[in-house]
Coordinates of C-alpha atoms and ligand atoms in Angstrom, one line a residue:
X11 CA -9.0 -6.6 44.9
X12 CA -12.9 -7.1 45.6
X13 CA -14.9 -5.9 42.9
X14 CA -16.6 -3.2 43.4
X15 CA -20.0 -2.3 41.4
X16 CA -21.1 1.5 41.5
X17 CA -23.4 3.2 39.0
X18 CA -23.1 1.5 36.0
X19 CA -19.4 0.5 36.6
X20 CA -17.5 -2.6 38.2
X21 CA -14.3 -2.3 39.2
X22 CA -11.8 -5.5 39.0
X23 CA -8.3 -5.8 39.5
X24 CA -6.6 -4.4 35.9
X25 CA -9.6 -3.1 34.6
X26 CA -13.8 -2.5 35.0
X27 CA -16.9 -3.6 33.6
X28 CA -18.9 -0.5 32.0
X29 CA -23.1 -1.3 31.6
X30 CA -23.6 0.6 28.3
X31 CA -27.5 2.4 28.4
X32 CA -28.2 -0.2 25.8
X33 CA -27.7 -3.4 27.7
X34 CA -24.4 -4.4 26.7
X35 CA -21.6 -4.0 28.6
X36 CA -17.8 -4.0 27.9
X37 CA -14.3 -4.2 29.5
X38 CA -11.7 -1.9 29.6
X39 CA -8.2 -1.9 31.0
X40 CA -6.9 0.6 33.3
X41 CA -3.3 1.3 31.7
X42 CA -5.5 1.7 28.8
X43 CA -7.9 3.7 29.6
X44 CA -5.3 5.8 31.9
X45 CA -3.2 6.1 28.7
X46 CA -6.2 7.5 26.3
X47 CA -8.3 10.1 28.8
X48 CA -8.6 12.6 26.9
X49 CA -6.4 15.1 28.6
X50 CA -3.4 12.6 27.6
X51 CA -3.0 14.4 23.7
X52 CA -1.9 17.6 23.1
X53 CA -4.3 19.7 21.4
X54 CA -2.0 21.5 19.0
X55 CA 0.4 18.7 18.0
X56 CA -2.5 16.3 18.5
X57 CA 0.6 13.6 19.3
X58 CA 0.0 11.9 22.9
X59 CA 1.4 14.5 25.3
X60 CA 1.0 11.7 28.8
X61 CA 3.8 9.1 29.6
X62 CA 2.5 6.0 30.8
X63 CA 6.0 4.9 30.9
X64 CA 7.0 8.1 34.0
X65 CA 4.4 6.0 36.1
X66 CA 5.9 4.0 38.5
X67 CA 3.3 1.7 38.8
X68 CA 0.4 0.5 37.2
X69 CA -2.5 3.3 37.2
X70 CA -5.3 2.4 39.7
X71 CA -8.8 3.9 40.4
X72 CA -10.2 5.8 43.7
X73 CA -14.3 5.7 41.8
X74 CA -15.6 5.4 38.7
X75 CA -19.3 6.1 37.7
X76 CA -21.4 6.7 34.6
X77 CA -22.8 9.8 34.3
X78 CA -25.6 10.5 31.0
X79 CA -23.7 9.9 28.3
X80 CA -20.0 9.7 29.6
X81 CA -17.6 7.6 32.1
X82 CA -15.9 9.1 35.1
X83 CA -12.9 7.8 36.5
X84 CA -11.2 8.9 39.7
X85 CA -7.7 7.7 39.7
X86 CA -5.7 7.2 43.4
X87 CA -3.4 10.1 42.3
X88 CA -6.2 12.7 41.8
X89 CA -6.5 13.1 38.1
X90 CA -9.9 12.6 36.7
X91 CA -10.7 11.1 33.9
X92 CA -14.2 11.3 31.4
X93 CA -14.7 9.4 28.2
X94 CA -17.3 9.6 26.2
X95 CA -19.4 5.7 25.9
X96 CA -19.2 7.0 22.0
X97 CA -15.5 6.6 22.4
X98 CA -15.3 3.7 24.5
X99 CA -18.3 1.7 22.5
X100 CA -16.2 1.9 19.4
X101 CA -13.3 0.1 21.1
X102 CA -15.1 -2.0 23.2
X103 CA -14.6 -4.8 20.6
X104 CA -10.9 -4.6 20.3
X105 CA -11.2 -5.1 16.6
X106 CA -9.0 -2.3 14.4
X107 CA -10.4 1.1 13.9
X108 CA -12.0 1.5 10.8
X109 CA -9.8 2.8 8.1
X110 CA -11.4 4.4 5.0
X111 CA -8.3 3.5 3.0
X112 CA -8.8 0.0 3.2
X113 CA -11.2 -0.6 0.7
X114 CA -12.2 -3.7 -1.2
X115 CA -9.9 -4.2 -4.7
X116 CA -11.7 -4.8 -8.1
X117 CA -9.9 -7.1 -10.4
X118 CA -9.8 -6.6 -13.9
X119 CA -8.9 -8.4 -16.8
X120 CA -7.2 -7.5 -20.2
X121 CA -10.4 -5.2 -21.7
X122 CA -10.2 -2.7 -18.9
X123 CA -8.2 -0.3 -21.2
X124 CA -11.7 1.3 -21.9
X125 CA -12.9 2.0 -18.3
X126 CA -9.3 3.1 -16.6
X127 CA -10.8 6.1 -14.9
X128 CA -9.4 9.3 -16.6
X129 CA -8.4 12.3 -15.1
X130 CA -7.3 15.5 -16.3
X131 CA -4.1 16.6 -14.6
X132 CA -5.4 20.6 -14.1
X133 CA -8.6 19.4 -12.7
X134 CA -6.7 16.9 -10.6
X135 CA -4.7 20.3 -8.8
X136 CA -7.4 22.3 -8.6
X137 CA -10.6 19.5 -6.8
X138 CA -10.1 17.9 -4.2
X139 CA -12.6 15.7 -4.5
X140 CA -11.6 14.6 -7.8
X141 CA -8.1 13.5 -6.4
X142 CA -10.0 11.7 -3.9
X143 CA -11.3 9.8 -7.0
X144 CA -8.4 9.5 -8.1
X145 CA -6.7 8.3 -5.2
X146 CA -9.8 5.8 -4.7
X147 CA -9.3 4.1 -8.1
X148 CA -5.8 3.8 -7.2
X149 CA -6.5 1.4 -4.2
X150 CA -9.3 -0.2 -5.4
X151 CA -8.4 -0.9 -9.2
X152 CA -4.6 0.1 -8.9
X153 CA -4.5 2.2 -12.5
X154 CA -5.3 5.0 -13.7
X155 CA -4.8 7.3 -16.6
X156 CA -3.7 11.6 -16.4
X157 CA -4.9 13.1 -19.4
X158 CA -3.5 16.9 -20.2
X159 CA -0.4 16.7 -18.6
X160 CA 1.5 19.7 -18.5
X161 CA 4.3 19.8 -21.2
X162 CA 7.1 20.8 -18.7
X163 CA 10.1 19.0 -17.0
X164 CA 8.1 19.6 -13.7
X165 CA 4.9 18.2 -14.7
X166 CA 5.3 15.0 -13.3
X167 CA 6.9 15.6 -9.9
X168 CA 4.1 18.5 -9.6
X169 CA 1.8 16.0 -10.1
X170 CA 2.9 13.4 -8.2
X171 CA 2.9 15.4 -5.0
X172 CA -0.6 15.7 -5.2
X173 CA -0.3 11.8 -4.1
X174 CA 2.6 11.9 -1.6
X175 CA 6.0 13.4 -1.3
X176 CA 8.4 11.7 -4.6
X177 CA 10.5 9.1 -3.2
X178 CA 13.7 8.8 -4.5
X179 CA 14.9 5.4 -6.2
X180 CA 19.1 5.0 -7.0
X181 CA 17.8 6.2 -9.7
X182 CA 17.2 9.9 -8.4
X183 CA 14.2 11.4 -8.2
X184 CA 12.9 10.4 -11.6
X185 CA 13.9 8.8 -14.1
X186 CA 14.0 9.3 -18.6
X187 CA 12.9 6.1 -20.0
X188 CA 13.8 6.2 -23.5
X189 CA 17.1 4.1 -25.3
X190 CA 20.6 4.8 -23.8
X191 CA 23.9 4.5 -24.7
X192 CA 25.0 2.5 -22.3
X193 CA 21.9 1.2 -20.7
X194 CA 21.9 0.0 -16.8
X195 CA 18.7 -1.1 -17.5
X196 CA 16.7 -3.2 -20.1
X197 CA 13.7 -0.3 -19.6
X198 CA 16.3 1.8 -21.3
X199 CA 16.9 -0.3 -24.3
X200 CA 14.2 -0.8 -27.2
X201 CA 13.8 -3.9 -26.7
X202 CA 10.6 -5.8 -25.3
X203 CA 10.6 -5.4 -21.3
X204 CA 8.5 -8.4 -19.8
X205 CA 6.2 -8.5 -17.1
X206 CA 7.5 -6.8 -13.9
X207 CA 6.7 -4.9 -11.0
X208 CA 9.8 -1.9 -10.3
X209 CA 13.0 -1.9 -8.2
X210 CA 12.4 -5.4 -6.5
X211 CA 15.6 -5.4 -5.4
X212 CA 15.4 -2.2 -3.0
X213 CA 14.0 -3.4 0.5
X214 CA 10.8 -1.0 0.1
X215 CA 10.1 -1.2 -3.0
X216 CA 8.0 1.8 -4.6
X217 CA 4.3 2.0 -4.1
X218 CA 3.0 4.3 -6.5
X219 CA 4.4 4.2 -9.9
X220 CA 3.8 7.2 -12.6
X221 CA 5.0 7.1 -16.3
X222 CA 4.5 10.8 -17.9
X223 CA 4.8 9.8 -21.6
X224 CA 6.7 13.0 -23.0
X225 CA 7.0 11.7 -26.8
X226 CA 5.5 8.8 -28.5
X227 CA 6.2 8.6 -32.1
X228 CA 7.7 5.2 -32.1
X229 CA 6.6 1.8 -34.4
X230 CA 5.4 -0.7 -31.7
X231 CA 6.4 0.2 -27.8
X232 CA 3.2 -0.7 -27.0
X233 CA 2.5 -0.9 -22.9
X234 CA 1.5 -4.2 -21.2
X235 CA -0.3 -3.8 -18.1
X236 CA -1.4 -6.7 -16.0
X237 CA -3.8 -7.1 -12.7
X238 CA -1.5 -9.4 -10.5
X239 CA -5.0 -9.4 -8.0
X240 CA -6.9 -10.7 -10.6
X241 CA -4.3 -13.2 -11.6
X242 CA -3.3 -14.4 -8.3
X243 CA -7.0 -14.9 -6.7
X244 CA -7.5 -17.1 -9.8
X245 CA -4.0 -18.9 -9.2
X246 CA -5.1 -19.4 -5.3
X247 CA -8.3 -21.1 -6.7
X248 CA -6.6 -23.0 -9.5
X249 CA -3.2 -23.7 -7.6
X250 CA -3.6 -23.5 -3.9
X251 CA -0.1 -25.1 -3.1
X252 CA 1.3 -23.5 -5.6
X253 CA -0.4 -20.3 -4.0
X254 CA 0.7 -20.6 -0.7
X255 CA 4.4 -21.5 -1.9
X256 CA 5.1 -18.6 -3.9
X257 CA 3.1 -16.2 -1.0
X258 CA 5.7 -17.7 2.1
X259 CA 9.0 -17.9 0.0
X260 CA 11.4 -14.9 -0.2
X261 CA 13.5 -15.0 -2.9
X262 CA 16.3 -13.0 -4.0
X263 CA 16.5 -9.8 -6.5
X264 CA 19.1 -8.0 -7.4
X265 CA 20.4 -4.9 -8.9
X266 CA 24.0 -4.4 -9.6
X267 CA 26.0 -1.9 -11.7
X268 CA 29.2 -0.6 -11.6
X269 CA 28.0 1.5 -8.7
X270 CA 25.6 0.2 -7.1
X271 CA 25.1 -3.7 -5.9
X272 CA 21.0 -3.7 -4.3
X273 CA 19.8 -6.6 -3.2
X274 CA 16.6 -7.8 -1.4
X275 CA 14.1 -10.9 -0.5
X276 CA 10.7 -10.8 -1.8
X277 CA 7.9 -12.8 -1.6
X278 CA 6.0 -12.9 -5.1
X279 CA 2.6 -12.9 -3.8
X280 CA 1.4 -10.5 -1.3
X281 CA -1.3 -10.5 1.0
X282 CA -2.5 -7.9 3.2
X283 CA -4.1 -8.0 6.9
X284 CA -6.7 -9.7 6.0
X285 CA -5.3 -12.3 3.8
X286 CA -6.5 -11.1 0.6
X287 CA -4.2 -10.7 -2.2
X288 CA -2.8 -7.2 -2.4
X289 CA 0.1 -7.3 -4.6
X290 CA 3.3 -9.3 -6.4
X291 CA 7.0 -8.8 -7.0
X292 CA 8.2 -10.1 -10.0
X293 CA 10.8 -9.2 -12.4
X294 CA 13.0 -11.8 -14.7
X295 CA 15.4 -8.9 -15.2
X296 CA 16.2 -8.6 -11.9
X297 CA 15.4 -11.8 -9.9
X298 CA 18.5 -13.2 -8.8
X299 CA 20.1 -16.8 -9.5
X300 CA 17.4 -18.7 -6.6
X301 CA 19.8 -19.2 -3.5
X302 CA 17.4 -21.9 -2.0
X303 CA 17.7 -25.6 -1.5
X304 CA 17.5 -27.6 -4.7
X305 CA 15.3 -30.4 -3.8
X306 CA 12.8 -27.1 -2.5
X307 CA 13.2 -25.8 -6.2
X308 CA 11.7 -29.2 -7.3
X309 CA 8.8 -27.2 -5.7
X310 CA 9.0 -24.1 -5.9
X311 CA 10.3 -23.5 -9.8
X312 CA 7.1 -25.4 -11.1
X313 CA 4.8 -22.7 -9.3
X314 CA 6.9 -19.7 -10.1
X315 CA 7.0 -21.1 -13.6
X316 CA 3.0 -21.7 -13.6
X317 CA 2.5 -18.3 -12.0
X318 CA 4.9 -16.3 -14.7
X319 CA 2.7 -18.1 -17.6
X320 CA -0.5 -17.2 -16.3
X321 CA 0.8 -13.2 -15.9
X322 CA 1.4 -13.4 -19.6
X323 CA -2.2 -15.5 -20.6
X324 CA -4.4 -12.9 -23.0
X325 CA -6.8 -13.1 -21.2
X326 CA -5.3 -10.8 -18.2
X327 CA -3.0 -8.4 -20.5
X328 CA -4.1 -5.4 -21.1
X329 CA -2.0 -3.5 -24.5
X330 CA -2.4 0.1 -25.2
X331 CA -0.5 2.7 -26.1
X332 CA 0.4 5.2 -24.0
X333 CA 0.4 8.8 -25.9
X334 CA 2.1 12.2 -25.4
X335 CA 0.9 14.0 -22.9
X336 CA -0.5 11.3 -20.7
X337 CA 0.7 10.5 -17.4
X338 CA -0.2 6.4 -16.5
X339 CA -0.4 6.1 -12.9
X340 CA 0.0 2.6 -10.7
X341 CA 0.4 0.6 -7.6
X342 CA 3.6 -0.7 -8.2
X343 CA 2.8 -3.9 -5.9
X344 CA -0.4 -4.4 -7.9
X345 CA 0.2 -3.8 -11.7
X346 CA 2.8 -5.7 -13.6
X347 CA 3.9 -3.8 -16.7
X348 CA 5.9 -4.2 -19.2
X349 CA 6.5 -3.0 -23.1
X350 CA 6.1 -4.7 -26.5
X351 CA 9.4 -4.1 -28.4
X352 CA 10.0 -1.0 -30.7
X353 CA 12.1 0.6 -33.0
X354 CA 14.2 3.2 -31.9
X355 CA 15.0 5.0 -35.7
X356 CA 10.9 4.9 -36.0
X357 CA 10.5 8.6 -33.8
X358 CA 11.0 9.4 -30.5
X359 CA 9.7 7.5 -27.3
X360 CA 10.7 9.0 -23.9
X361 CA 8.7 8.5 -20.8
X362 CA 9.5 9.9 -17.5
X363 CA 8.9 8.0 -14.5
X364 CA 9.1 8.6 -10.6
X365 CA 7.4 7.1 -7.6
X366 CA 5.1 7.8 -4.2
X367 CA 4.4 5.8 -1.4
X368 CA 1.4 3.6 -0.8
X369 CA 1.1 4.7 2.1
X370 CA 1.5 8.2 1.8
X371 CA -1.4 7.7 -0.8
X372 CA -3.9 6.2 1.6
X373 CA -3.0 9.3 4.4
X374 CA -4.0 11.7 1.4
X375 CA -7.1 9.6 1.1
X376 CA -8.4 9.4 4.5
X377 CA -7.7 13.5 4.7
X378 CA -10.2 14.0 2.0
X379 CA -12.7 11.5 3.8
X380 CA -12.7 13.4 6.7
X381 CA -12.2 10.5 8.9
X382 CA -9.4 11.2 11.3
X383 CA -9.9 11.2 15.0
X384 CA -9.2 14.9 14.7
X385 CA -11.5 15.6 11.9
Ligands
LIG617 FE1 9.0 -0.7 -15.0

């Protein structure tokens, strides 16, 4: 096909040239621009009503022109098109939309008990702006504290809805940490839990992680939170071999019972899009026995190792306690935690947990921005 230039527009064989008022000027595919006029989504449903795949061939234009502040497209079948240059300027670049969610972290270190951002659970259900605070620490510091929880066996599911829907583990829908009988897990034992991040062992492990602390009357049982961000940027500059191994090696975790036998591949550093650190999975309890090469584990043990011993250096841990009536609140990629030993004929110590998704958190977030395409 000859290109054709009309008003603004040039029209090539897949796609056209539009001259923006401004001097620059863009290019833009026909599928895609057949694909997002704006008659292709439903109004109610707001889901993409057109099917570019009932086209029997690919979509091709009778005219296009610019027109003030819009493009018009004619296409060979009759249907006419108008975008908006607003629209098509922000995708001119082909660079991801903007997401509100994604937000820069903040890394802290062991004396950040004093500034975890405290919220109080009825204020939390009745603002919406202050769960968008909430929600905002979450992702960019990955704790926070609930003050005045609710002293009811719904408190905690009532509250965790305010983040997402409360995603079931094998555990059910929550979960009593205090000591067992028969314990399936070390969590429900008094004894000292190390450094971990929860459930590495199901193939999605849980984002969001919420401990209501229902008693607390216990000698010791102190909790242990740690910024796995802050740890492993440092370990990237100090280690970068070391870094990259233990941020492209799955290894194994399990979790087996008498009813249950879960097991996954992890990676124990975790980067996001844009290469920056956004989490870890890491649990001694539950890793499995390492089903790699040997002569790789020559490698590959010395920066786990490293790793695990940095996780645990004072300067990173942060020890408070954790009283009645507070609800801790986590990014269960982000913050290894763990517990100091107690003893269990001291008082009582129960916790209940249960678990959100991360990404259920961020959608919740970029409703109260107001930033949708719909907003
Ligand atoms: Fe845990």
């Amino acid at each position: 096909m000859q290109a054709r230039k009309e008003g603004g527009v040039t029209l090539r064989d897949a796609g056209l040239d539009v001259a923006f008022p401004d001097g620059s000027s863009a290019y833009f595919n026909y599928f895609w621009l057949r694909d997002n006029c704006q008659t292709s989504f439903d109004a109610i449903t707001r889901e993409r009503s057109f099917d570019i795949f009932a086209e029997e061939s690919a979509p091709e234009p009778e005219a296009a022109v610019l027109v003030e502040d819009a493009l018009e497209l004619v296409w060979r079948c009759g249907h006419c098109s108008r975008y908006p240059l607003d629209f098509l300027t922000s995708y001119a670049a082909g660079a991801p939309r903007p997401d509100p969610a994604d937000l820069p972290r903040r890394a802290w270190l062991g004396d950040h008990y004093p500034d975890v951002p405290r919220y109080a659970q009825p204020a939390l259900v009745a603002d919406p702006a202050l769960r968008k605070a909430w929600f905002e620490t979450i992702l960019t510091e990955g704790v926070a504290l609930i003050t005045d929880m609710p002293d009811t066996p719904d408190a905690l599911e009532v509250t965790a809805a305010l983040a997402g829907y409360v995603r079931p583990s094998f555990f059910g829908n929550s979960f009593e940490v205090m000591t067992h009988i028969n314990p399936t897990n070390t969590a429900f034992t008094a004894s000292a839990l190390e450094l971990h991040t929860d459930l590495p062992s199901e193939e999605f492990a849980p984002g969001i992680q919420y401990l209501h602390c229902v008693a607390n009357s216990v000698e010791g049982g102190n909790s242990i939170f740690v910024d796995a961000v802050a740890v492993a940027n440092d370990f990237r500059e100090q280690y970068p071999e070391d870094f990259k191994l233990l941020a492209e090696t799955e290894i194994p975790y399990f979790c087996e019972h008498d009813a249950f036998d879960m097991r996954a591949r992890q990676r124990v550093i975790e980067l996001d899009t844009h290469g920056e650190v956004s989490g870890v999975t890491i649990s001694q309890h539950m890793a499995d026995i390492f089903d790699l090469p040997q002569d790789f584990l020559d490698f590959y043990y010395p920066a786990f190792h490293r790793f695990g011993r940095m996780l645990q250096d004072e300067k990173y841990v942060m020890r408070f306690r954790l009283n009645a009536g507070e609800c801790i609140c986590f990014d269960n990629h982000r913050v290894v935690h763990g517990r100091e030993a107690y003893t269990a004929t001291s008082g009582d110590r129960h916790l209940r947990g249960c678990y959100t998704d991360r990404g259920e958190l961020r959608s919740a977030y970029r409703v109260l921005s107001g930033a949708g395409r719909f907003a």
